Structures are given as structure tokens and as C-alpha cells.
CSV table of C-alpha atoms in Angstrom, one decimal:
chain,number,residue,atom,x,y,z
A,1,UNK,CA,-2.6,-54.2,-10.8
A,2,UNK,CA,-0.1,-53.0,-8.1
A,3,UNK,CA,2.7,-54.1,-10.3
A,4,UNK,CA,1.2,-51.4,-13.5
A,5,UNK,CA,1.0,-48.6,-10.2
A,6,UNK,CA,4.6,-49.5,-9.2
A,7,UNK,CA,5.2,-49.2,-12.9
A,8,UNK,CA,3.4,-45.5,-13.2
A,9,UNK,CA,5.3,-44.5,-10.3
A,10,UNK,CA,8.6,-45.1,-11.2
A,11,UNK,CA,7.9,-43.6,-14.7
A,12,UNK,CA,6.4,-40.6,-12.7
A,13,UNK,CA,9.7,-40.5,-10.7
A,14,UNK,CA,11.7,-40.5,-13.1
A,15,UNK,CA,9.5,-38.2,-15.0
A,16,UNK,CA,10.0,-35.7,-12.5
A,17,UNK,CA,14.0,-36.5,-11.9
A,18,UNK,CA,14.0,-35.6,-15.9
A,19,UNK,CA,12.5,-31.9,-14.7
A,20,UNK,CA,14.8,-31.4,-11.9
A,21,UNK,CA,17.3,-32.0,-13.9
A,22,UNK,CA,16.2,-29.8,-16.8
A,23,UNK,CA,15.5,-27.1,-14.2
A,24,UNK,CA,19.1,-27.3,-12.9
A,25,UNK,CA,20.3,-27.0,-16.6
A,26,UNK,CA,18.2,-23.9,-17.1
A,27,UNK,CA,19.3,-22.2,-14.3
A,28,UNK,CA,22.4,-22.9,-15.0
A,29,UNK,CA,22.6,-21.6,-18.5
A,30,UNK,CA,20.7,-18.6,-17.9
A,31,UNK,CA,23.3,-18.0,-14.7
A,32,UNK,CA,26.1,-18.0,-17.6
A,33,UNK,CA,24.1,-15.9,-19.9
A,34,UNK,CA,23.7,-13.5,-17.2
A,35,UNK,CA,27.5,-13.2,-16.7
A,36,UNK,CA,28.4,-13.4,-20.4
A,37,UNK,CA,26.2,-10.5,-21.1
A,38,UNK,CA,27.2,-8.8,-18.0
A,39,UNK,CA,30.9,-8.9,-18.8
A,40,UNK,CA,30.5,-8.2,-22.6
A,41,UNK,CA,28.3,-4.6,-21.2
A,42,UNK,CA,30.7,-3.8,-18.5
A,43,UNK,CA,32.5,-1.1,-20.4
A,44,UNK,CA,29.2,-0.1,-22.6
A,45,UNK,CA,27.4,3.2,-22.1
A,46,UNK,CA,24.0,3.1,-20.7
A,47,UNK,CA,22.1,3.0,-24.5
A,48,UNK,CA,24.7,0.3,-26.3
A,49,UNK,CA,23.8,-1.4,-23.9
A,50,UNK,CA,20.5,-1.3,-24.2
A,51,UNK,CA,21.0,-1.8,-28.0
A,52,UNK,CA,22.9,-4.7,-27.7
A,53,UNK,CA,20.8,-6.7,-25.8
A,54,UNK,CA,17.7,-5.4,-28.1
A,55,UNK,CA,19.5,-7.1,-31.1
A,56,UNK,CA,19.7,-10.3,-29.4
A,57,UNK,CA,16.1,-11.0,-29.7
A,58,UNK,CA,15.8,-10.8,-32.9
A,59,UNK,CA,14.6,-7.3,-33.6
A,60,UNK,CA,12.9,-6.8,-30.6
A,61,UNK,CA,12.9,-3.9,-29.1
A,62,UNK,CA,13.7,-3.6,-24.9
A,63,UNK,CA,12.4,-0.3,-24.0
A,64,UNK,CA,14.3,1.5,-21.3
A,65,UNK,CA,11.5,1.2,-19.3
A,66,UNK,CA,11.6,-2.3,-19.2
A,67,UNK,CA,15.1,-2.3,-18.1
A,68,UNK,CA,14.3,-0.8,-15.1
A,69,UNK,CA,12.4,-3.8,-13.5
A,70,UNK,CA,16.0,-5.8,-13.7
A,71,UNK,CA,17.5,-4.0,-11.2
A,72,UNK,CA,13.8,-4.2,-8.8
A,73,UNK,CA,15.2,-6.6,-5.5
A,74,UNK,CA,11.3,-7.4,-4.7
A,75,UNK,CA,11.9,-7.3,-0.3
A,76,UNK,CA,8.9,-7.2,2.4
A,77,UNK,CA,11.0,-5.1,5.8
A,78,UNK,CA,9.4,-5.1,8.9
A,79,UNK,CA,8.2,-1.4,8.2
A,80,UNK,CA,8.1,1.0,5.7
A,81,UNK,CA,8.1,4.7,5.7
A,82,UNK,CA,5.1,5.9,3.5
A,83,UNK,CA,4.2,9.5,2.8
A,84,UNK,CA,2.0,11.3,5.4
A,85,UNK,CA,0.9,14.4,3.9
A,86,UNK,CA,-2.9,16.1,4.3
A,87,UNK,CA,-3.5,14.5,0.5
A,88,UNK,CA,-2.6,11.1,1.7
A,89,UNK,CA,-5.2,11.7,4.9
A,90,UNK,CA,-7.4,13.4,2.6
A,91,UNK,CA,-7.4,10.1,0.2
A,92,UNK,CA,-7.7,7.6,3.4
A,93,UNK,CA,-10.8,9.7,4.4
A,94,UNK,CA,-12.2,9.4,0.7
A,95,UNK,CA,-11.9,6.0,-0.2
A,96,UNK,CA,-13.1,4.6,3.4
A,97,UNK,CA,-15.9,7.1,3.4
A,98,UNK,CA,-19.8,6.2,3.5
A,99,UNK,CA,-20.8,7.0,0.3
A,100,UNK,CA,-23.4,9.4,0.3
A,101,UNK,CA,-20.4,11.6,2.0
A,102,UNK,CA,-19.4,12.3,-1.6
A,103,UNK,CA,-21.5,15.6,-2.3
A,104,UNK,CA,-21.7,17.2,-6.3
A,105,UNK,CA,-20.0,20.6,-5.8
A,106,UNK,CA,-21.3,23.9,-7.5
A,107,UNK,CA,-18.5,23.4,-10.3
A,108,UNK,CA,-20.6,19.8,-11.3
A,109,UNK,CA,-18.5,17.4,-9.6
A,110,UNK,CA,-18.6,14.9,-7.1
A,111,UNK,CA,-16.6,15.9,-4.2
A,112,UNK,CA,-15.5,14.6,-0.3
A,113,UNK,CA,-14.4,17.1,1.9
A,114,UNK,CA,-12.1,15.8,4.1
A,115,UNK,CA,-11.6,16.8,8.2
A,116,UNK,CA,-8.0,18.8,6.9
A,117,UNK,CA,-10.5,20.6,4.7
A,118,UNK,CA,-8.6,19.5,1.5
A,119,UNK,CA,-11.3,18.1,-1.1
A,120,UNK,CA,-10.9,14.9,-3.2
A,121,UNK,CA,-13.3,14.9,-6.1
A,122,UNK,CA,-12.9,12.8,-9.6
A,123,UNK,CA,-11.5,14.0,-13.0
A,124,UNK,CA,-9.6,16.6,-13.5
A,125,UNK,CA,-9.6,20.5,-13.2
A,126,UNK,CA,-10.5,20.6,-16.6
A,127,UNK,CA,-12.5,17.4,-17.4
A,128,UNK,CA,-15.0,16.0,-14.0
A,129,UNK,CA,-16.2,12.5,-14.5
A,130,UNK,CA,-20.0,12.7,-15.2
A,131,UNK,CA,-22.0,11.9,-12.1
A,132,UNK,CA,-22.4,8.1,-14.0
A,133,UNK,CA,-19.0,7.5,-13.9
A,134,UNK,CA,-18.1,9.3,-10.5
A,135,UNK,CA,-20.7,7.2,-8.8
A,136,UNK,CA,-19.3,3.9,-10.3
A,137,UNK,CA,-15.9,5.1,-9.0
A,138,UNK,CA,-16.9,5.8,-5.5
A,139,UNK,CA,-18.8,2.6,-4.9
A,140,UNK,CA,-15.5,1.0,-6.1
A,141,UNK,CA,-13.2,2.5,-3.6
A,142,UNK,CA,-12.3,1.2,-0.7
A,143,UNK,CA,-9.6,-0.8,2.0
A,144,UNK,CA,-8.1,-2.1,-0.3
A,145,UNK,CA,-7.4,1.0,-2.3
A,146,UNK,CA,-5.9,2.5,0.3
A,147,UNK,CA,-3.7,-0.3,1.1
A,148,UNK,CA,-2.8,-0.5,-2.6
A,149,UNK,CA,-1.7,3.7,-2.1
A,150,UNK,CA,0.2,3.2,0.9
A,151,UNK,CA,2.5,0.0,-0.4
A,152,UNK,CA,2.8,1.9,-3.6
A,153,UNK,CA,4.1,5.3,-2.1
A,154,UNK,CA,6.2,3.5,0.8
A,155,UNK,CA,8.2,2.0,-2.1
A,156,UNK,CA,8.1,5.2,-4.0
A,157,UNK,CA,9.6,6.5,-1.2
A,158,UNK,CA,12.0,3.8,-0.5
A,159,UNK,CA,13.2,4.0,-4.4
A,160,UNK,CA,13.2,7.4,-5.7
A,161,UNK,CA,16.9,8.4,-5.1
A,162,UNK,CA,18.3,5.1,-6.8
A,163,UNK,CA,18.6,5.9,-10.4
A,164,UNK,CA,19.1,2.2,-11.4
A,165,UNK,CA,14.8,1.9,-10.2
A,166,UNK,CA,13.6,5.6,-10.8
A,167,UNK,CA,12.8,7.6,-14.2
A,168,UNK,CA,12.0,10.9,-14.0
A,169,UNK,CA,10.6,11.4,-10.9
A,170,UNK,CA,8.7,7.6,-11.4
A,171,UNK,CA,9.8,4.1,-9.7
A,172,UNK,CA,9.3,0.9,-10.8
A,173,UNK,CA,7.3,-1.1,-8.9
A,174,UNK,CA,6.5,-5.0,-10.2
A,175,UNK,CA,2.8,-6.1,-9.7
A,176,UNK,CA,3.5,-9.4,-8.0
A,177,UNK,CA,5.4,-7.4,-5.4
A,178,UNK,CA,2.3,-5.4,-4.5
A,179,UNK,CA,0.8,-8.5,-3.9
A,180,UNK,CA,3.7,-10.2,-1.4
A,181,UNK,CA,3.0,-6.9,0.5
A,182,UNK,CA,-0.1,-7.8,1.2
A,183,UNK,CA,0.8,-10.9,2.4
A,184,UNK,CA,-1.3,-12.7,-0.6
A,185,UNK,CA,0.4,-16.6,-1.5
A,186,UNK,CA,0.6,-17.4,-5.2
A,187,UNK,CA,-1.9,-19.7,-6.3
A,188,UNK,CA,-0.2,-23.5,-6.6
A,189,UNK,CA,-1.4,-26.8,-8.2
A,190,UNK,CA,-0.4,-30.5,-8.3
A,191,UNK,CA,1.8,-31.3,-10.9
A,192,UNK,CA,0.7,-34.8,-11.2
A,193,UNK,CA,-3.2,-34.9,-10.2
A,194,UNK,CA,-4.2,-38.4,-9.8
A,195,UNK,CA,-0.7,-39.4,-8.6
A,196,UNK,CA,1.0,-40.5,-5.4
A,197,UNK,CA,3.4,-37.4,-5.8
A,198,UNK,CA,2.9,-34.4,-3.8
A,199,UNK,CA,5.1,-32.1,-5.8
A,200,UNK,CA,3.6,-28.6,-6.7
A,201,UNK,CA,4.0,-26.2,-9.4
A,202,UNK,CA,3.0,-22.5,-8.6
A,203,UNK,CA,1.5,-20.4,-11.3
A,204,UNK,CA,1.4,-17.2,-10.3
A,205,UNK,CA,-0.7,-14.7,-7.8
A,206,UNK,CA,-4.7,-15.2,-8.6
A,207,UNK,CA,-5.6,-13.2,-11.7
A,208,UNK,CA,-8.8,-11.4,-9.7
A,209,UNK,CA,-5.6,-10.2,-7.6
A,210,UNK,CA,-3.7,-8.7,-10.0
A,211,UNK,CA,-6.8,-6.9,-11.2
A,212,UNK,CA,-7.6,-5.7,-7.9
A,213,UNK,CA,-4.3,-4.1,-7.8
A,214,UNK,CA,-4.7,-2.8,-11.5
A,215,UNK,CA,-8.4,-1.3,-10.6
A,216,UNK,CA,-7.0,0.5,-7.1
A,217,UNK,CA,-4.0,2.0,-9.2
A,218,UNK,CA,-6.6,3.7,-11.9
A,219,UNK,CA,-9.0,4.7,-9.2
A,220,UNK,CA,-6.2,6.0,-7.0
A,221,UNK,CA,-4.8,8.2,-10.6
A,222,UNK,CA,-8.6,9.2,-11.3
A,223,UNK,CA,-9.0,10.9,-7.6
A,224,UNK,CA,-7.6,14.6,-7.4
A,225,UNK,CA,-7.1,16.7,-4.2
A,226,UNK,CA,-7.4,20.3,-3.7
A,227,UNK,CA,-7.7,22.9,-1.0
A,228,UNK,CA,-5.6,24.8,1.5
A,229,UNK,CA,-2.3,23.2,3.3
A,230,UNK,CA,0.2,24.7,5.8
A,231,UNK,CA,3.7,24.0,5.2
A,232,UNK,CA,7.3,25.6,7.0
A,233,UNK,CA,8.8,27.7,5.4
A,234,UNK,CA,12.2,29.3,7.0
A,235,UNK,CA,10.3,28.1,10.4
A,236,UNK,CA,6.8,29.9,9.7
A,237,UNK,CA,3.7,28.4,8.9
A,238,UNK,CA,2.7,29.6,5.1
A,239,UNK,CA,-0.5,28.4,3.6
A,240,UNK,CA,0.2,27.1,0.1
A,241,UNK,CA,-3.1,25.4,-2.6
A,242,UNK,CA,-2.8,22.1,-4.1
A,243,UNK,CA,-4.9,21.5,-7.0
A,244,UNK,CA,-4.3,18.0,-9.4
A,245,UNK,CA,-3.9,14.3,-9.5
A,246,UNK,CA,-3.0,12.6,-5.8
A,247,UNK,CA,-0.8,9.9,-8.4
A,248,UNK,CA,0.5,9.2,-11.2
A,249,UNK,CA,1.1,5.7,-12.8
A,250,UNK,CA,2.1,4.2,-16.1
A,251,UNK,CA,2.2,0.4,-16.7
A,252,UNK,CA,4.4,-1.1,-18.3
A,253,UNK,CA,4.3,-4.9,-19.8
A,254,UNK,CA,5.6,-7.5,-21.8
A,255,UNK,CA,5.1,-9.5,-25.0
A,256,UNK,CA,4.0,-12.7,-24.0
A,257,UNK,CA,2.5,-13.7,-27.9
A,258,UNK,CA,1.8,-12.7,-31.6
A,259,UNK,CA,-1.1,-10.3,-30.1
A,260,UNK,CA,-1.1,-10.7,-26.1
A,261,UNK,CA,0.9,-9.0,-23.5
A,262,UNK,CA,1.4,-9.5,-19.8
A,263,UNK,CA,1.8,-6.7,-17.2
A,264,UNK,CA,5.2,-6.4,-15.1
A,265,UNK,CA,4.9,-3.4,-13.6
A,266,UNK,CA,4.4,-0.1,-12.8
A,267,UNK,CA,6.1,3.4,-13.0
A,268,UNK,CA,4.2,5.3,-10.1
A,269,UNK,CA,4.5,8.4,-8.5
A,270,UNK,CA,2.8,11.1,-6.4
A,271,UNK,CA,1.1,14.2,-8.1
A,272,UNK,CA,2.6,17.3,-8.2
A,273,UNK,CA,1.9,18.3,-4.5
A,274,UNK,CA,4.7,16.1,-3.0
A,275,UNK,CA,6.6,18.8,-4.9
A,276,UNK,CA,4.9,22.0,-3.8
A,277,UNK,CA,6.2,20.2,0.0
A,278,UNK,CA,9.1,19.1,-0.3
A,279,UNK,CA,11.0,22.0,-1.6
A,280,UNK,CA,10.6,23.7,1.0
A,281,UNK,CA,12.0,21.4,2.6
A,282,UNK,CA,8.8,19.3,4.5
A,283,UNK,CA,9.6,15.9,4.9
A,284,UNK,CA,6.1,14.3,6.4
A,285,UNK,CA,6.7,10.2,6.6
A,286,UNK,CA,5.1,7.7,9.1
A,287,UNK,CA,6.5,4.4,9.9
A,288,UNK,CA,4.0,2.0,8.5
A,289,UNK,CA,3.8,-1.6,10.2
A,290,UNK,CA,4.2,-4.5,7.4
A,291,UNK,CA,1.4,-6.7,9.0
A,292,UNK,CA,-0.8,-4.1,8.7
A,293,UNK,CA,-1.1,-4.4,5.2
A,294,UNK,CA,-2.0,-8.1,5.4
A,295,UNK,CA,-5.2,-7.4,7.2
A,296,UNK,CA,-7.9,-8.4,5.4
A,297,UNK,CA,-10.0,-5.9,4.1
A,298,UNK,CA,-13.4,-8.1,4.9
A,299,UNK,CA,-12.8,-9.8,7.9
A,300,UNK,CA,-10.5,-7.4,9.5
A,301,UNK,CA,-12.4,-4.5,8.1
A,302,UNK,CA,-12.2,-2.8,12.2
A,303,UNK,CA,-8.7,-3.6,12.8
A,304,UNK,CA,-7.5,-2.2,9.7
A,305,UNK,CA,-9.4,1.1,9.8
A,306,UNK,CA,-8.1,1.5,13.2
A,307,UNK,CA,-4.3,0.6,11.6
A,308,UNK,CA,-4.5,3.1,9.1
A,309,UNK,CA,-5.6,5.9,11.4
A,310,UNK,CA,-3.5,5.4,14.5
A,311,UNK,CA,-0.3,5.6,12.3
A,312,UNK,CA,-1.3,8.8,11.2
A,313,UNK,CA,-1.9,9.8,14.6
A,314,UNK,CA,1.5,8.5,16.2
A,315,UNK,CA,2.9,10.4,13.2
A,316,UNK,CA,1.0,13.9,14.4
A,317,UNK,CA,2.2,12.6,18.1
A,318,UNK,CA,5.7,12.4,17.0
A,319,UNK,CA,5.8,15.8,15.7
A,320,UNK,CA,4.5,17.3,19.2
A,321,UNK,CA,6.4,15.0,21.0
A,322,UNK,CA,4.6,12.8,22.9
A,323,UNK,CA,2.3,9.7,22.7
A,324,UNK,CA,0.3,9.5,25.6
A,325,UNK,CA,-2.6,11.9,24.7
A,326,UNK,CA,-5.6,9.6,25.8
A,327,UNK,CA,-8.9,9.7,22.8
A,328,UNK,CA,-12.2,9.5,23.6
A,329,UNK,CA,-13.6,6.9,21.8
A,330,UNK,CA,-15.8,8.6,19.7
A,331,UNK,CA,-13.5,10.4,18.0
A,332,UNK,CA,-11.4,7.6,17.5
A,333,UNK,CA,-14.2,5.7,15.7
A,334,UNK,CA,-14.6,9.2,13.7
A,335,UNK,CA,-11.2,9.3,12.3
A,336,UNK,CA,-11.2,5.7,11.5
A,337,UNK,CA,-13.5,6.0,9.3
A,338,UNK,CA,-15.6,3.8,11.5
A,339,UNK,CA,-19.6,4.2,11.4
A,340,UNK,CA,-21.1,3.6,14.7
A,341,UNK,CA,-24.0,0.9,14.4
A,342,UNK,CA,-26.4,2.6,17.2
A,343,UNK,CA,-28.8,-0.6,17.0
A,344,UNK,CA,-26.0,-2.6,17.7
A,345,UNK,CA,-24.4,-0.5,19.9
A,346,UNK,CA,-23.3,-2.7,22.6
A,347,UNK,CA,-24.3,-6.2,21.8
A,348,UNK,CA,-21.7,-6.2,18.6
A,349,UNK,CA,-20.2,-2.7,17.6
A,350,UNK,CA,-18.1,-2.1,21.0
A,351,UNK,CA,-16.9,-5.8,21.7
A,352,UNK,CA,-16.1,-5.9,18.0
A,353,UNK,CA,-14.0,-2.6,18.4
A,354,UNK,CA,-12.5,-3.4,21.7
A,355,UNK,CA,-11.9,-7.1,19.9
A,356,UNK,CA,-10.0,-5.3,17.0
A,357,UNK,CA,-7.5,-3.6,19.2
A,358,UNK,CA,-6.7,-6.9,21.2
A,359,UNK,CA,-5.9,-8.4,17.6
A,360,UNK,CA,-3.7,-5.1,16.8
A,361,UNK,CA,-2.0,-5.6,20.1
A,362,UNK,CA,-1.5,-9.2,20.0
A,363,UNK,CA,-0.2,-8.6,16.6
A,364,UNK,CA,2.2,-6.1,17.8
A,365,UNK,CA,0.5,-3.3,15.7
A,366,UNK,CA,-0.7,-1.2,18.8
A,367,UNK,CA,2.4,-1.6,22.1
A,368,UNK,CA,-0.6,-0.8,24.1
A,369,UNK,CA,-3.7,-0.2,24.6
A,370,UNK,CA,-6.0,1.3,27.8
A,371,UNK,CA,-9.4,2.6,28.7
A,372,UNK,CA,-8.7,5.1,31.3
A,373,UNK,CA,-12.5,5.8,32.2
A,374,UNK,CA,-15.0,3.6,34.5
A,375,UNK,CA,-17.9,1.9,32.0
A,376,UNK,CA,-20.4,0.4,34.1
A,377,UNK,CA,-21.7,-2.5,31.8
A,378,UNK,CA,-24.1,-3.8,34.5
A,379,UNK,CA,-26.5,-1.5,33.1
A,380,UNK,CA,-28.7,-1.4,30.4
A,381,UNK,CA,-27.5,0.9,28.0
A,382,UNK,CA,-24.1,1.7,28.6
A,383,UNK,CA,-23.2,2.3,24.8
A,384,UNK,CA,-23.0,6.1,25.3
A,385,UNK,CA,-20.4,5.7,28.3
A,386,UNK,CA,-18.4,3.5,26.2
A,387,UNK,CA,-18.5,6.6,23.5
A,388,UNK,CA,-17.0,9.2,25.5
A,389,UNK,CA,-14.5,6.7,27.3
A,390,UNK,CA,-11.1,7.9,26.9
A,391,UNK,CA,-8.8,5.7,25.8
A,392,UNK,CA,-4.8,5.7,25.5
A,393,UNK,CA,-3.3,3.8,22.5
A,394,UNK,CA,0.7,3.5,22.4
A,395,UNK,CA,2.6,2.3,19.5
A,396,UNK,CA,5.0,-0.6,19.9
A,397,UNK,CA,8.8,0.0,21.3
A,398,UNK,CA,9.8,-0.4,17.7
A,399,UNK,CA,8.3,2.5,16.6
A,400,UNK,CA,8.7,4.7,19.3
A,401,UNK,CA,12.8,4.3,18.5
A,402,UNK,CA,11.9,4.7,15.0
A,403,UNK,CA,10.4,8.1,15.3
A,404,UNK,CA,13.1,9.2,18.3
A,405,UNK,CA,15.8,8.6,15.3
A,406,UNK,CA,13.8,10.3,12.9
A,407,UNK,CA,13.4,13.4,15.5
A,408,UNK,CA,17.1,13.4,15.7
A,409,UNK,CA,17.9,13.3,11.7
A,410,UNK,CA,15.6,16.5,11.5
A,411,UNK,CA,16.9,18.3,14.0
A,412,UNK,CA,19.8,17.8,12.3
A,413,UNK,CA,18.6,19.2,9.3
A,414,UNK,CA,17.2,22.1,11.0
A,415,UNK,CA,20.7,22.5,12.3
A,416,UNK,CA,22.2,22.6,8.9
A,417,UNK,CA,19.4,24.8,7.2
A,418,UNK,CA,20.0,27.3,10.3
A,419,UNK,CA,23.6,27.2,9.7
């Protein structure tokens, strides 16, 4: 018996000697296709390229589109600098709002009104989702759409001025590398069940991930904001309307069969609004945490909320110059997006607040954090005390440099503009 099990082994063994191998040999050969075709399109325009290495797969067609992903370096930096605009704190506000905040407006849509007084409502100008299909949307936003906008934009951001990643006005953006943002590990399995081997094979993120992804991005494209915004212009405040889509996105995909095809990507972009900003010249980015987008949505449903605000707020802090501004807590909650649970009030809700900031500390999220008023939890209900505490919240060292360079690079700019 243990002699057949030796046996099985060693045929396993070399079973899996055989792959290695065979892996090597791949890599190998597509490392020499990669230079032979690299070398035969070095002098080659842009579309003979493109035509040449269409007609070596037999007639199939590589669209320029798809090129695009080859030159996408998947990379998760400590930070990323993600747009910070009123329709990116409008859209936080919408998809982490209570539901029933989503009112139908007099033109038959449903609408939230945001605290920047910018609206977000569903459709388009032309075409409103019925209430149906509005309410079906709202119910599905959420964390995790928001998450899904900021990694999305942050790499829009990162990408838009290299032309080798970026078609008109669009970057590419693969799927799986949404999901490395988030911290999410590919889903792995034994290659030998049964076996004393522990070798693994991974086959990709989870496919209720990927959809996940693929839902946030239509729900995010489905949302439109509109309403009044302030912007500089020549150093005065001028109002200016936004009205249309808060992104855009196309996907693009591959043929993986006779009649199937697999998703590698995405060309994303803002709506038209980053335009109406940016020339005139507003540049409006926060530095973004990486870990913050590996917070779970469930479990670290407090922590996050809080994330998502207070970079907006050290953003708005950056701009006046200064960070020390204590917040009462109430407000903080507010902006969070953070119902208060009244019943719970003291026995749950405020340790499981004041327990979310530890974690955002300890995870180097928050460089501080400080209750500058006297609660006296010795009595009965202190919940209301604990509301109008007043609280300072610092971001970490790394940040604070972050935004001190930033400050310098558009005074700069100011410099040159005035010049």
C-alpha cells in the first residue's frame, strides 16, 4: 500500500516537474515573441503596427482599444491623488445616503440634494429612470460604489496625460486591477486535491467581484449631477452650472470562444464637468490613503465612512491652511454619512465610533485623533455630551508633506498665470 502511495507521489512529482518545466518553456518563448515582434514594429507607424500584429492571428482583428491595455503597468502606491470636486462630494453623499433621502423632483425624477447644494438624480436630462428603476438603483448603491469611483478617478487622474494608456480624454483601467486596489486576493485552489502536494494554482479574482465592480461602474455612469458650483476665475469666485453624467465608461473585452467573451477592462472618464473646472484652471485633488480602500465595506462600514469624509475635509483644510479646526461630533457623524442610532446611543453607537477612529489611527489613516471636551460617562445618559464634544482629527505626517508640496506647486502656478 505505501509502496503504490510512494509510487503516486513520485508520478505526481514528476507530474508537476513536467509543468514547471513547460511553464519555463512558455515563458520563454513568449519572452522571444515579445522581442521579435518588438524589433520587427520598431520603425512601424502607430496603425502598421497595429495591422501587423492583427494579421498574425489569423484574421482577427486587435482593436486599438485593446492595444491600450498592453502598455497598463497594474501598481498599488501608498496614495493616490483622486479628484475632489463638489460632484465627487455630491456622489459620496448620494450613494452612502439613507434611502428615503432620495426625493422625486417636480421634473419626475428621483433626486438627492447634497449639503454643496449640487443634486444627483438618475437618467439623463432628457430620459429619467422611471421611479421602478430609480428605486432599484438607489437600493443598490453604496460603500462600495464609492470606493469603486474613487480607485477609478485616482487612476484616471494618474493616467490621463500618457498617450500610450489614454484615448480621447478615456484611460484604461484593467478590471483585476480595481480589484488589487481593494486589497481583494485572487481566488486559489489545489492543484492536486487528494494529494500530499501543496502546490496551488490561482484562477483568477472571485467572479461575484468582478461583477461588483461591473455593477458600481453602471450605477456610477447612470447617476448625473447638477446645480450651482463656484470656481476661480482670474482670482474671483464665479458661479458656473453643471448639468450631465458624473462618468463615463466603456468596457472593453476579449474573445475568449466561438460565442463568449471575457472583460479586460475599462475606458473611464469623468463627465463633462471636470472640463467646465479645469479650464479655468481649478485643479481640486486630495491625497487618498491606499488602505483605505481595503476597508471593508460591512465590517468596517464606520471606519470607512469616516475615511472617505475626513479626506475631503483635510482637502478643504489644506486649502485654508490649516488642520487643527476641532469638529463637534455631530457634525462629523453628519458628514460621514453616519446615522446616529438614538436607542443605542451610548451602549454601541459611540464606542463603535470612537472604536473606528482607534482602527483609522492604528492604521495610520487618521496621525491623530483627540476629544478636546470633558464627557462625564458616570452618568446616565451622557449620549448628548458625547454629540456636541469637539473633537480634533489630524492626518498622518505623510500627508501633511503631501499637501505642503502641493501648496507650493500652486503657488507656483499662480506665479506663472500672474506673470
Amino acid at each position: 500500500m505505501h509502496g503504490k502511495q510512494r509510487g503516486h507521489n513520485n508520478q505526481q512529482e514528476l507530474s508537476d516537474q513536467r509543468a514547471t518545466v513547460a511553464e519555463e518553456a512558455e515563458s520563454e518563448l513568449a519572452g522571444l515573441l515579445d522581442q521579435t515582434i518588438a524589433e520587427i514594429t520598431e520603425g512601424m507607424s502607430e496603425e502598421e503596427a497595429e495591422a501587423y500584429l492583427a494579421s498574425l492571428f489569423e484574421g482577427g482583428e486587435v482593436g486599438s482599444e485593446q492595444l491600450l491595455f498592453a502598455h497598463v503597468i497594474p501598481e498599488v502606491t501608498e496614495s493616490m491623488a483622486v479628484t475632489n470636486y463638489r460632484p465627487d462630494q455630491a456622489m459620496r453623499e448620494a450613494s452612502l445616503a439613507q434611502k428615503d433621502q432620495w426625493k422625486p423632483t417636480e421634473s419626475g425624477e428621483m433626486a438627492y440634494l447634497a449639503s454643496n447644494a449640487l443634486e444627483v438624480y438618475l437618467g439623463t436630462r432628457e430620459h429619467p429612470l422611471e421611479l421602478p428603476q430609480a428605486l432599484k438603483h438607489i437600493r443598490l448603491l453604496s460603500e462600495s460604489t464609492i470606493l469603486t469611483a474613487r480607485i477609478v478617478l485616482g487612476l484616471w487622474n494618474t493616467r490621463r496625460n500618457n498617450a500610450r494608456v489614454s484615448k480621447n480624454g478615456s484611460v484604461a483601467i484593467l478590471l483585476d486591477e480595481i480589484l488589487q486596489w481593494q486589497g481583494l486576493q485572487k481566488h486559489s485552489r489545489m492543484a492536486h486535491p487528494g494529494t500530499e502536494t501543496t502546490k496551488r494554482y490561482t484562477d483568477g479574482y472571485r467572479t461575484e467581484h468582478k461583477q461588483r465592480v461591473i455593477q458600481d461602474l453602471a450605477l456610477l455612469a447612470s447617476c448625473n449631477v447638477r446645480g450651482a458650483c463656484t470656481i476661480t476665475v482670474r482670482g474671483k469666485a464665479t458661479p458656473i452650472e453643471v448639468d450631465g453624467p458624473y462618468l463615463r465608461y466603456s468596457t472593453v473585452s476579449r474573445k475568449t470562444g466561438p460565442e463568449e467573451k471575457s472583460i479586460i477592462g475599462f475606458l473611464i472618464s469623468p463627465g463633462d464637468w471636470i472640463t467646465t473646472y479645469e479650464q479655468h484652471h481649478n485643479y481640486y485633488l486630495a491625497e487618498v490613503d491606499s488602505r483605505i480602500f481595503t476597508l471593508n465595506p460591512q465590517n468596517d462600514r464606520y471606519a470607512l465612512r469616516l475615511a472617505l469624509y475626513l479626506t475631503e475635509r483635510w482637502r478643504e483644510q489644506a486649502r485654508e491652511g490649516g488642520f487643527s479646526t476641532p469638529i463637534a461630533m455631530a457634525d462629523l457623524l453628519a458628514a460621514s454619512m453616519i446615522a446616529v442610532d438614538e436607542r443605542h446611543l451610548t451602549v454601541r453607537f459611540a464606542p463603535g465610533i470612537e472604536k473606528a477612529l482607534d482602527q483609522l489611527e492604528a492604521m495610520g489613516v487618521i496621525g491623530r485623533h483627540l476629544c478636546l471636551s470633558t464627557i462625564d460617562r458616570t452618568q446616565a445618559r451622557w449620549g448628548k455630551e458625547w454629540l456636541t464634544s469637539r473633537w480634533e482629527i489630524l492626518p498622518p505626517l505623510d500627508l501633511l508633506r503631501a499637501y505642503a508640496a502641493i501648496g507650493k506647486r500652486g503657488h507656483r502656478r499662480r506665479s506663472t498665470m500672474a506673470d
